[in-house]
mmCIF file of C-alpha atoms and ligand atoms in Angstrom:
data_model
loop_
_atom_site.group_PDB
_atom_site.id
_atom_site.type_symbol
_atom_site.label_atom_id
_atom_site.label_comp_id
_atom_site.label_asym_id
_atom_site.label_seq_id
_atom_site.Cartn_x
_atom_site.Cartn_y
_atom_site.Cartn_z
ATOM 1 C CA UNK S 1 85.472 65.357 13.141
ATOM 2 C CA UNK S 2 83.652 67.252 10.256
ATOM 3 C CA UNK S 3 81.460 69.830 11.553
ATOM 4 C CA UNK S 4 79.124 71.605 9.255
ATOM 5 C CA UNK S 5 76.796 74.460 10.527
ATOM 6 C CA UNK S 6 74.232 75.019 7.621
ATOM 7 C CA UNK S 7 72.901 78.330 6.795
ATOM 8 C CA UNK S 8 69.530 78.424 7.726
ATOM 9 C CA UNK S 9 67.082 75.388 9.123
ATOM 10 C CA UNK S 10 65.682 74.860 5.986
ATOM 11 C CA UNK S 11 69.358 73.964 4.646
ATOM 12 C CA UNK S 12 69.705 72.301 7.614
ATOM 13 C CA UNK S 13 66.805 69.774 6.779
ATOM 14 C CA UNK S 14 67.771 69.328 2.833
ATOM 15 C CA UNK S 15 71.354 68.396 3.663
ATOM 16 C CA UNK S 16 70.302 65.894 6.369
ATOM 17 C CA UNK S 17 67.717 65.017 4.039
ATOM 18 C CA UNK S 18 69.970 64.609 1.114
ATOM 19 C CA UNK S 19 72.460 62.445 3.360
ATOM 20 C CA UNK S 20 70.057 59.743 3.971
ATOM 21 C CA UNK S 21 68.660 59.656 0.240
ATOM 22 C CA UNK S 22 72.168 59.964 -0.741
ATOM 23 C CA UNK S 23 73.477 56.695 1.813
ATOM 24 C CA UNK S 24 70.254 54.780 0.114
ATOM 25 C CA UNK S 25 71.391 55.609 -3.092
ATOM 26 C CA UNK S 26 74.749 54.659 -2.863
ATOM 27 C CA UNK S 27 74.176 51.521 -1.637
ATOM 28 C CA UNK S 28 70.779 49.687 -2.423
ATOM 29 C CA UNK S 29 70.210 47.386 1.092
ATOM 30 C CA UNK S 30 71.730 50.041 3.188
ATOM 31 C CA UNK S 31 71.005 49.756 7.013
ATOM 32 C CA UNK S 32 70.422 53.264 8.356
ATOM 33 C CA UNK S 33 68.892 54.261 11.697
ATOM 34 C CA UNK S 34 67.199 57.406 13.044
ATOM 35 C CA UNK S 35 65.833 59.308 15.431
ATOM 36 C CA UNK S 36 62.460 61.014 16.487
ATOM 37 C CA UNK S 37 61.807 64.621 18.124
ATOM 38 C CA UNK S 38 61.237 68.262 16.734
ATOM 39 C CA UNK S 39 65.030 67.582 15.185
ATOM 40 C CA UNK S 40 64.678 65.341 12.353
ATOM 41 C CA UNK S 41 61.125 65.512 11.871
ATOM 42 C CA UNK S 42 61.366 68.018 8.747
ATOM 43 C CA UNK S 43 64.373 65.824 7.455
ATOM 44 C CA UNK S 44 62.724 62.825 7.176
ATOM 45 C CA UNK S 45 59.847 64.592 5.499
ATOM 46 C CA UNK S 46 62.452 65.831 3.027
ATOM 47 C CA UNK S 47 63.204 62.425 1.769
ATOM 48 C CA UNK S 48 60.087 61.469 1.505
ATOM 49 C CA UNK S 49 59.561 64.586 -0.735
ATOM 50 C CA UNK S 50 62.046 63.665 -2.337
ATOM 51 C CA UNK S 51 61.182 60.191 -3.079
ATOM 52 C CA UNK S 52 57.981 61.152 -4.262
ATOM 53 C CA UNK S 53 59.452 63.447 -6.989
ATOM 54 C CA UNK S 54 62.365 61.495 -8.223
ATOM 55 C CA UNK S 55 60.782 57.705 -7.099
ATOM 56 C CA UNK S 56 63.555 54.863 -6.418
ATOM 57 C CA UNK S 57 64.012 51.630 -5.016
ATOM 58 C CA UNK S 58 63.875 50.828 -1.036
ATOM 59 C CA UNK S 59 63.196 47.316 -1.404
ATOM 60 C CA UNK S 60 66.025 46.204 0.084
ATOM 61 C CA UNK S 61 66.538 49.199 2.139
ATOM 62 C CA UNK S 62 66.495 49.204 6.200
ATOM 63 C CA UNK S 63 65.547 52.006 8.378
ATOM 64 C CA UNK S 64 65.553 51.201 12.298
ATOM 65 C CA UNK S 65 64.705 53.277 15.404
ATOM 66 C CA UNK S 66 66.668 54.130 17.890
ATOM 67 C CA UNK S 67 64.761 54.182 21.009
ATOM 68 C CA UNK S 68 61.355 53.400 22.035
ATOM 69 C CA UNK S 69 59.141 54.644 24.832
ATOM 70 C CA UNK S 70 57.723 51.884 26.410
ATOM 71 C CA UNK S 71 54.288 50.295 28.453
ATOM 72 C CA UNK S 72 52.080 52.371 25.738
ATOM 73 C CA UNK S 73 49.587 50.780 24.335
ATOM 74 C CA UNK S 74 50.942 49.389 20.740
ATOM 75 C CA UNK S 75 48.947 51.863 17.509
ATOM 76 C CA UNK S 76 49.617 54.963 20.368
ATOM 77 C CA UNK S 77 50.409 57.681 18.197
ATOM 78 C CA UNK S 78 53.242 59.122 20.340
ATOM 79 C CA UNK S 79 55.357 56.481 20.181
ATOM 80 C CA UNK S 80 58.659 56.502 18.225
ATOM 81 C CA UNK S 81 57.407 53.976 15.708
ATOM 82 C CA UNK S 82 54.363 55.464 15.037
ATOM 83 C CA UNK S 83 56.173 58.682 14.393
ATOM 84 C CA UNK S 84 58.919 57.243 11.976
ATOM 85 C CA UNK S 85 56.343 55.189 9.950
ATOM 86 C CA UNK S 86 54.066 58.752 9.676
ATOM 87 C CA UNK S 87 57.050 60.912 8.992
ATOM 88 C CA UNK S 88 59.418 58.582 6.611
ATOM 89 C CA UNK S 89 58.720 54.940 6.434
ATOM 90 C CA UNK S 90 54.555 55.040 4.622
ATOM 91 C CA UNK S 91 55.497 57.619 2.928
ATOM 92 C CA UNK S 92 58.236 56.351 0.908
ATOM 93 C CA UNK S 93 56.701 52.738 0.631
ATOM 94 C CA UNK S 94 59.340 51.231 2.830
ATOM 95 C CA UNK S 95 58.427 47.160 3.268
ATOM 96 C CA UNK S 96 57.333 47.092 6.777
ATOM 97 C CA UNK S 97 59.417 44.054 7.198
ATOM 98 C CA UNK S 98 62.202 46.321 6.902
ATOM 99 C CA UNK S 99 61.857 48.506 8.831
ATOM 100 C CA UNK S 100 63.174 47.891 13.269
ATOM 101 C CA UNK S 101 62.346 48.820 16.438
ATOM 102 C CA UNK S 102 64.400 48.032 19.469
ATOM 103 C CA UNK S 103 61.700 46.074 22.007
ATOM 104 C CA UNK S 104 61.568 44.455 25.318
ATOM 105 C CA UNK S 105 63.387 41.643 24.004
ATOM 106 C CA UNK S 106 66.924 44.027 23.754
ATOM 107 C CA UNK S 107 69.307 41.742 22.223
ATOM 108 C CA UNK S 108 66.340 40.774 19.068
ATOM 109 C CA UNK S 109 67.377 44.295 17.340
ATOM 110 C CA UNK S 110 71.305 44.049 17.874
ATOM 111 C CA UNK S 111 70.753 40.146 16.488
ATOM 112 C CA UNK S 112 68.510 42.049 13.073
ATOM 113 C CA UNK S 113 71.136 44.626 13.145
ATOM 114 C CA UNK S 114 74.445 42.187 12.420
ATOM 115 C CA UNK S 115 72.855 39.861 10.058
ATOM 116 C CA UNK S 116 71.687 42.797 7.446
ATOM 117 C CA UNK S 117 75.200 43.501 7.757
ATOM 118 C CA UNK S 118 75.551 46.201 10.448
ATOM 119 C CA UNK S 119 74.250 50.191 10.343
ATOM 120 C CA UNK S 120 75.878 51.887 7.458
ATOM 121 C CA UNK S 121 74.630 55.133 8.601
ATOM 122 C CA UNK S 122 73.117 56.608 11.896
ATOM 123 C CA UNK S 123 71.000 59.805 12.031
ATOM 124 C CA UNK S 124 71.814 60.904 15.954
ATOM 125 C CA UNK S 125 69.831 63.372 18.178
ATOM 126 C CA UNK S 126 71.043 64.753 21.128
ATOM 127 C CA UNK S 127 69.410 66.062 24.457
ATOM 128 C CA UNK S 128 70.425 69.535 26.068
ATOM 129 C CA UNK S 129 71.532 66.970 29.047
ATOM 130 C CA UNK S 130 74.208 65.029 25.875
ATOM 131 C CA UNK S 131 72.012 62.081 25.882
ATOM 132 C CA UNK S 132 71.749 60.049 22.736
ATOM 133 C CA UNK S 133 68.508 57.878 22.283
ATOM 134 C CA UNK S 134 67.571 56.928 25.269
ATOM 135 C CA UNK S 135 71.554 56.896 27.209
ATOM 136 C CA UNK S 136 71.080 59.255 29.973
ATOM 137 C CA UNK S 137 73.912 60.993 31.679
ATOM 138 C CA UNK S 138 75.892 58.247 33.211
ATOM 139 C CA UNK S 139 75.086 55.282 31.077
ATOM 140 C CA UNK S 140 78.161 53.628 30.755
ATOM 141 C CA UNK S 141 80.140 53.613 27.288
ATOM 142 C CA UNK S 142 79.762 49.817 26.693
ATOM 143 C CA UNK S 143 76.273 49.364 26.963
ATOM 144 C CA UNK S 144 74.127 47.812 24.231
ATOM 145 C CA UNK S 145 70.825 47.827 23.934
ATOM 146 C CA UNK S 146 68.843 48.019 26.795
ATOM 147 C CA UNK S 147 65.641 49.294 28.786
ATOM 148 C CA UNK S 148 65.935 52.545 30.654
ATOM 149 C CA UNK S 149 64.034 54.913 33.313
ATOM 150 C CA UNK S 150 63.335 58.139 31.755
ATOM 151 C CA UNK S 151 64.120 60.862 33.968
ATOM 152 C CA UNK S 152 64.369 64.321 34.003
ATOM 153 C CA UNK S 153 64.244 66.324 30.607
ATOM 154 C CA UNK S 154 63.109 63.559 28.881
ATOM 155 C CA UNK S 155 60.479 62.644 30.711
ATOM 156 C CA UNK S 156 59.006 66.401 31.261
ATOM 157 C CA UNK S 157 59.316 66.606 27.349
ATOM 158 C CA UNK S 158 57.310 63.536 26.656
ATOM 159 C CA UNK S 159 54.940 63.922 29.434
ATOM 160 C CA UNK S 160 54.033 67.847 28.555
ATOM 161 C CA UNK S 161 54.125 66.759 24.945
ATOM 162 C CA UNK S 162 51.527 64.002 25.068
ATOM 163 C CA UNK S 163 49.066 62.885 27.344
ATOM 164 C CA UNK S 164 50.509 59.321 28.296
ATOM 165 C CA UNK S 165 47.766 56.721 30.053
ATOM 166 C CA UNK S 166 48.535 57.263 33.728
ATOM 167 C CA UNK S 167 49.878 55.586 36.012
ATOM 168 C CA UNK S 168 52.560 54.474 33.804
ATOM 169 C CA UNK S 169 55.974 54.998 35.338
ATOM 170 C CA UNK S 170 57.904 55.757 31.384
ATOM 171 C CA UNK S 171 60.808 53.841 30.468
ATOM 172 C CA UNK S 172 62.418 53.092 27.787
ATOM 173 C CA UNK S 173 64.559 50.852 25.175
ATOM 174 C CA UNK S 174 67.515 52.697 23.516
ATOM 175 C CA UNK S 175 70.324 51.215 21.331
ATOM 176 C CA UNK S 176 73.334 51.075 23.820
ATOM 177 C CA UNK S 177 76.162 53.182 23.189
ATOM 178 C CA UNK S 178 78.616 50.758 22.113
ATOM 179 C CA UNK S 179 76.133 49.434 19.562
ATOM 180 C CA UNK S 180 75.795 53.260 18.574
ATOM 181 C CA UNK S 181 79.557 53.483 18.321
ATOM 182 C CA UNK S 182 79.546 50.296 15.870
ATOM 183 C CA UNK S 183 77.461 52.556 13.029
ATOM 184 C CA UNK S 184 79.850 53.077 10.065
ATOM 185 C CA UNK S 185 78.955 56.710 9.939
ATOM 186 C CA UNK S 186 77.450 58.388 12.697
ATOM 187 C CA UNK S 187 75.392 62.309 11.529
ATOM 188 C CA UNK S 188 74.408 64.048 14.907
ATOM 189 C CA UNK S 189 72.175 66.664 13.671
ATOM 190 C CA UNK S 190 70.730 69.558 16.277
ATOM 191 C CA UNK S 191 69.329 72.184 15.568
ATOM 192 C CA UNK S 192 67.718 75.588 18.209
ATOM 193 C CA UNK S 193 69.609 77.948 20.407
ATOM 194 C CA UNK S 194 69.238 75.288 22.940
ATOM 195 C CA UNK S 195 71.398 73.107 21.884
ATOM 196 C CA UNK S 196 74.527 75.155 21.379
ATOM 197 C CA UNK S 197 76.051 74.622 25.384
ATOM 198 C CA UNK S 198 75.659 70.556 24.955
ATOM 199 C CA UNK S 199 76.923 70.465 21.653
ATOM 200 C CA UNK S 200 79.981 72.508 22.466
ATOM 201 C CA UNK S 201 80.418 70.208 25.613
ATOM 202 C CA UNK S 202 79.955 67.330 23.126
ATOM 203 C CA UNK S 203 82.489 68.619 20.937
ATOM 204 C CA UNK S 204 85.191 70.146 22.943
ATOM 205 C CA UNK S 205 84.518 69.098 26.464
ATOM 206 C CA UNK S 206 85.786 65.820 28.215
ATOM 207 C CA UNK S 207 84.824 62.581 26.941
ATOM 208 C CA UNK S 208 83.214 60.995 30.100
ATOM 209 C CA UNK S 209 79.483 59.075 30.449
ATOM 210 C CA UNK S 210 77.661 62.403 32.385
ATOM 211 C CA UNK S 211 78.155 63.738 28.593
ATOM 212 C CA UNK S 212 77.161 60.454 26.423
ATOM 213 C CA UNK S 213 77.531 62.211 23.655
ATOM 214 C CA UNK S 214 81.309 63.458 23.866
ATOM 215 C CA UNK S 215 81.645 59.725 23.124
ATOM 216 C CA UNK S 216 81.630 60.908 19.532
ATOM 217 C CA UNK S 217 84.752 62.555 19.355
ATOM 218 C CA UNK S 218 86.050 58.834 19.561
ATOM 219 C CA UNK S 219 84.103 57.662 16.268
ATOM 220 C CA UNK S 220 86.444 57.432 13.257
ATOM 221 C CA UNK S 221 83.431 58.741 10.719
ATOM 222 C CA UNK S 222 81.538 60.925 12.973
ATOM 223 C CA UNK S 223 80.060 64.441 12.146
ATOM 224 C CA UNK S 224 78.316 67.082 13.070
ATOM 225 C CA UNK S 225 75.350 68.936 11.204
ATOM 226 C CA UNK S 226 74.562 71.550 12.691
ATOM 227 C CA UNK S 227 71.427 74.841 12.016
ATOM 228 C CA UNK S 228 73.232 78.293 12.903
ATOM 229 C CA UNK S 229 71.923 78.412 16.789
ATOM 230 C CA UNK S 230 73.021 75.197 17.379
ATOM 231 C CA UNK S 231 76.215 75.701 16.028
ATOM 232 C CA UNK S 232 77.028 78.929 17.723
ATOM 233 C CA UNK S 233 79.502 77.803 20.198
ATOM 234 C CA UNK S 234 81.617 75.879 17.685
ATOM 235 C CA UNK S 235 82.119 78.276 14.736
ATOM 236 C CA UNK S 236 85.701 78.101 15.168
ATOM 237 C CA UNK S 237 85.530 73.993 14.639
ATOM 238 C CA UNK S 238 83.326 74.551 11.181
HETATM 239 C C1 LIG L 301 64.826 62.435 22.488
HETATM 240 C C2 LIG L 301 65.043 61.089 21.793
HETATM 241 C C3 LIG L 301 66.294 61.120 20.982
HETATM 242 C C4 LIG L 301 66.326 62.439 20.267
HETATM 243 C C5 LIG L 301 66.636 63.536 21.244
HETATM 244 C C6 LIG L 301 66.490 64.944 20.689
HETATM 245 O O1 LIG L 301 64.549 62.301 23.815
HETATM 246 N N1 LIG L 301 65.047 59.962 22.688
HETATM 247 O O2 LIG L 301 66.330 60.032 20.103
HETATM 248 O O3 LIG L 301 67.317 62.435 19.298
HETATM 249 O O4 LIG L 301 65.924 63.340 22.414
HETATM 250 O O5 LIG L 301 65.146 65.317 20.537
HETATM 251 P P1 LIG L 301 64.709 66.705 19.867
HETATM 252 O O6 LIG L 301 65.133 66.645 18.467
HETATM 253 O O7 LIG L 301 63.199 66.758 20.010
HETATM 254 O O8 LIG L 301 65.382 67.784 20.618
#
């Protein structure tokens, strides 16, 4: 596993930035799926800065969600979506029939996913709990995509950071993790002082579902980008 703690969160957001321009790049109908939160927002900004000053061709290029929050009206500007076409896809003029969302109907985005050839690269979060997407503690390895309850952190952190139409109970539709764990290359990036326990039981602790993401250490072409909080625990793994 190839873990890299950058030197500031600036450097943090131009390497993860570069790593996505750089997969698109390299290969012109790449497949490459990311994530939403306070994380990645500044990296997927990046490449859209850098799109803008050295402009090339995402024609054939697929960007896909994750997860999505679900029983929100559709145009509600908290939803994943909404976020990833504000932050990255608009922005760098991405066809919008390229770019996914998993929805209600689960096995739709795994079907999308296979016949443009698979995900070349993923761009993974991670919750202080180890979840990844929307796989809360416990959600077994070989699940693919699916609808979840949100619970917990997740649900606090959506609920305090929007105001969601009430009554709705949230849930949710997350890539499973075995789909996750069929990504060619797999970047978890985290970044804050608050990640640095769950990425160093992610990295060094048992590989069992209460931690979904110590699933990674299994990945062949998994790594870890890491700011200099986040990556406190594991200095001696850089
Ligand atoms: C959220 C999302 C994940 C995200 C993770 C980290 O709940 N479902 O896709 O990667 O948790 O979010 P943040 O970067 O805001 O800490």
């Amino acid at each position: 596993m190839d873990i890299s703690i950058a030197g500031s969160e600036l450097e943090f957001d131009q390497i993860a930035g570069w790593k996505i321009v750089g997969q698109m790049l390299e290969k012109v109908d790449s497949v490459i799926g990311l994530s939403t939160g306070q994380t990645t927002g500044a990296m997927h900004r990046m490449v859209a800065e850098l799109h803008a000053r050295h402009p090339f061709d995402v024609s054939q290029i697929t960007l896909f969600g994750l997860d999505e929050v679900n029983e929100v009206p559709s145009g509600f500007p908290a939803t994943c979506a909404e976020l990833l076409l504000d932050e990255i896809v608009r922005p760098i003029g991405l066809p919008l029939a390229n770019f996914l969302m998993p929805d209600a109907d689960c096995g739709r985005i795994e079907a999308e996913l296979q016949l443009r050839g698979g995900i070349d690269l993923l761009m993974l979060g991670i919750g202080t709990d180890g979840h990844l997407g929307m796989n809360m503690p416990g959600t077994p390895f070989e699940s693919d995509t699916h609808c979840t309850k949100l619970r917990g952190e997740m649900e606090h952190r959506i609920r305090s950071r929007y105001v969601y139409p009430e009554p709705n109970p949230l849930s949710g539709i997350t890539l499973g993790i075995r789909t996750i764990m069929r990504a060619r290359h797999i970047v978890l990036v985290a970044k804050g002082t608050h990640k640095a326990e769950i990425v160093e039981r992610a990295l060094k602790g048992p590989i069992v579902p209460e931690v979904p993401a110590s699933v990674l250490q299994l990945h062949p072409n998994c790594e870890f980008l890491l700011d200099p909080e986040a990556g406190a625990r594991v200095r001696d793994m850089a």
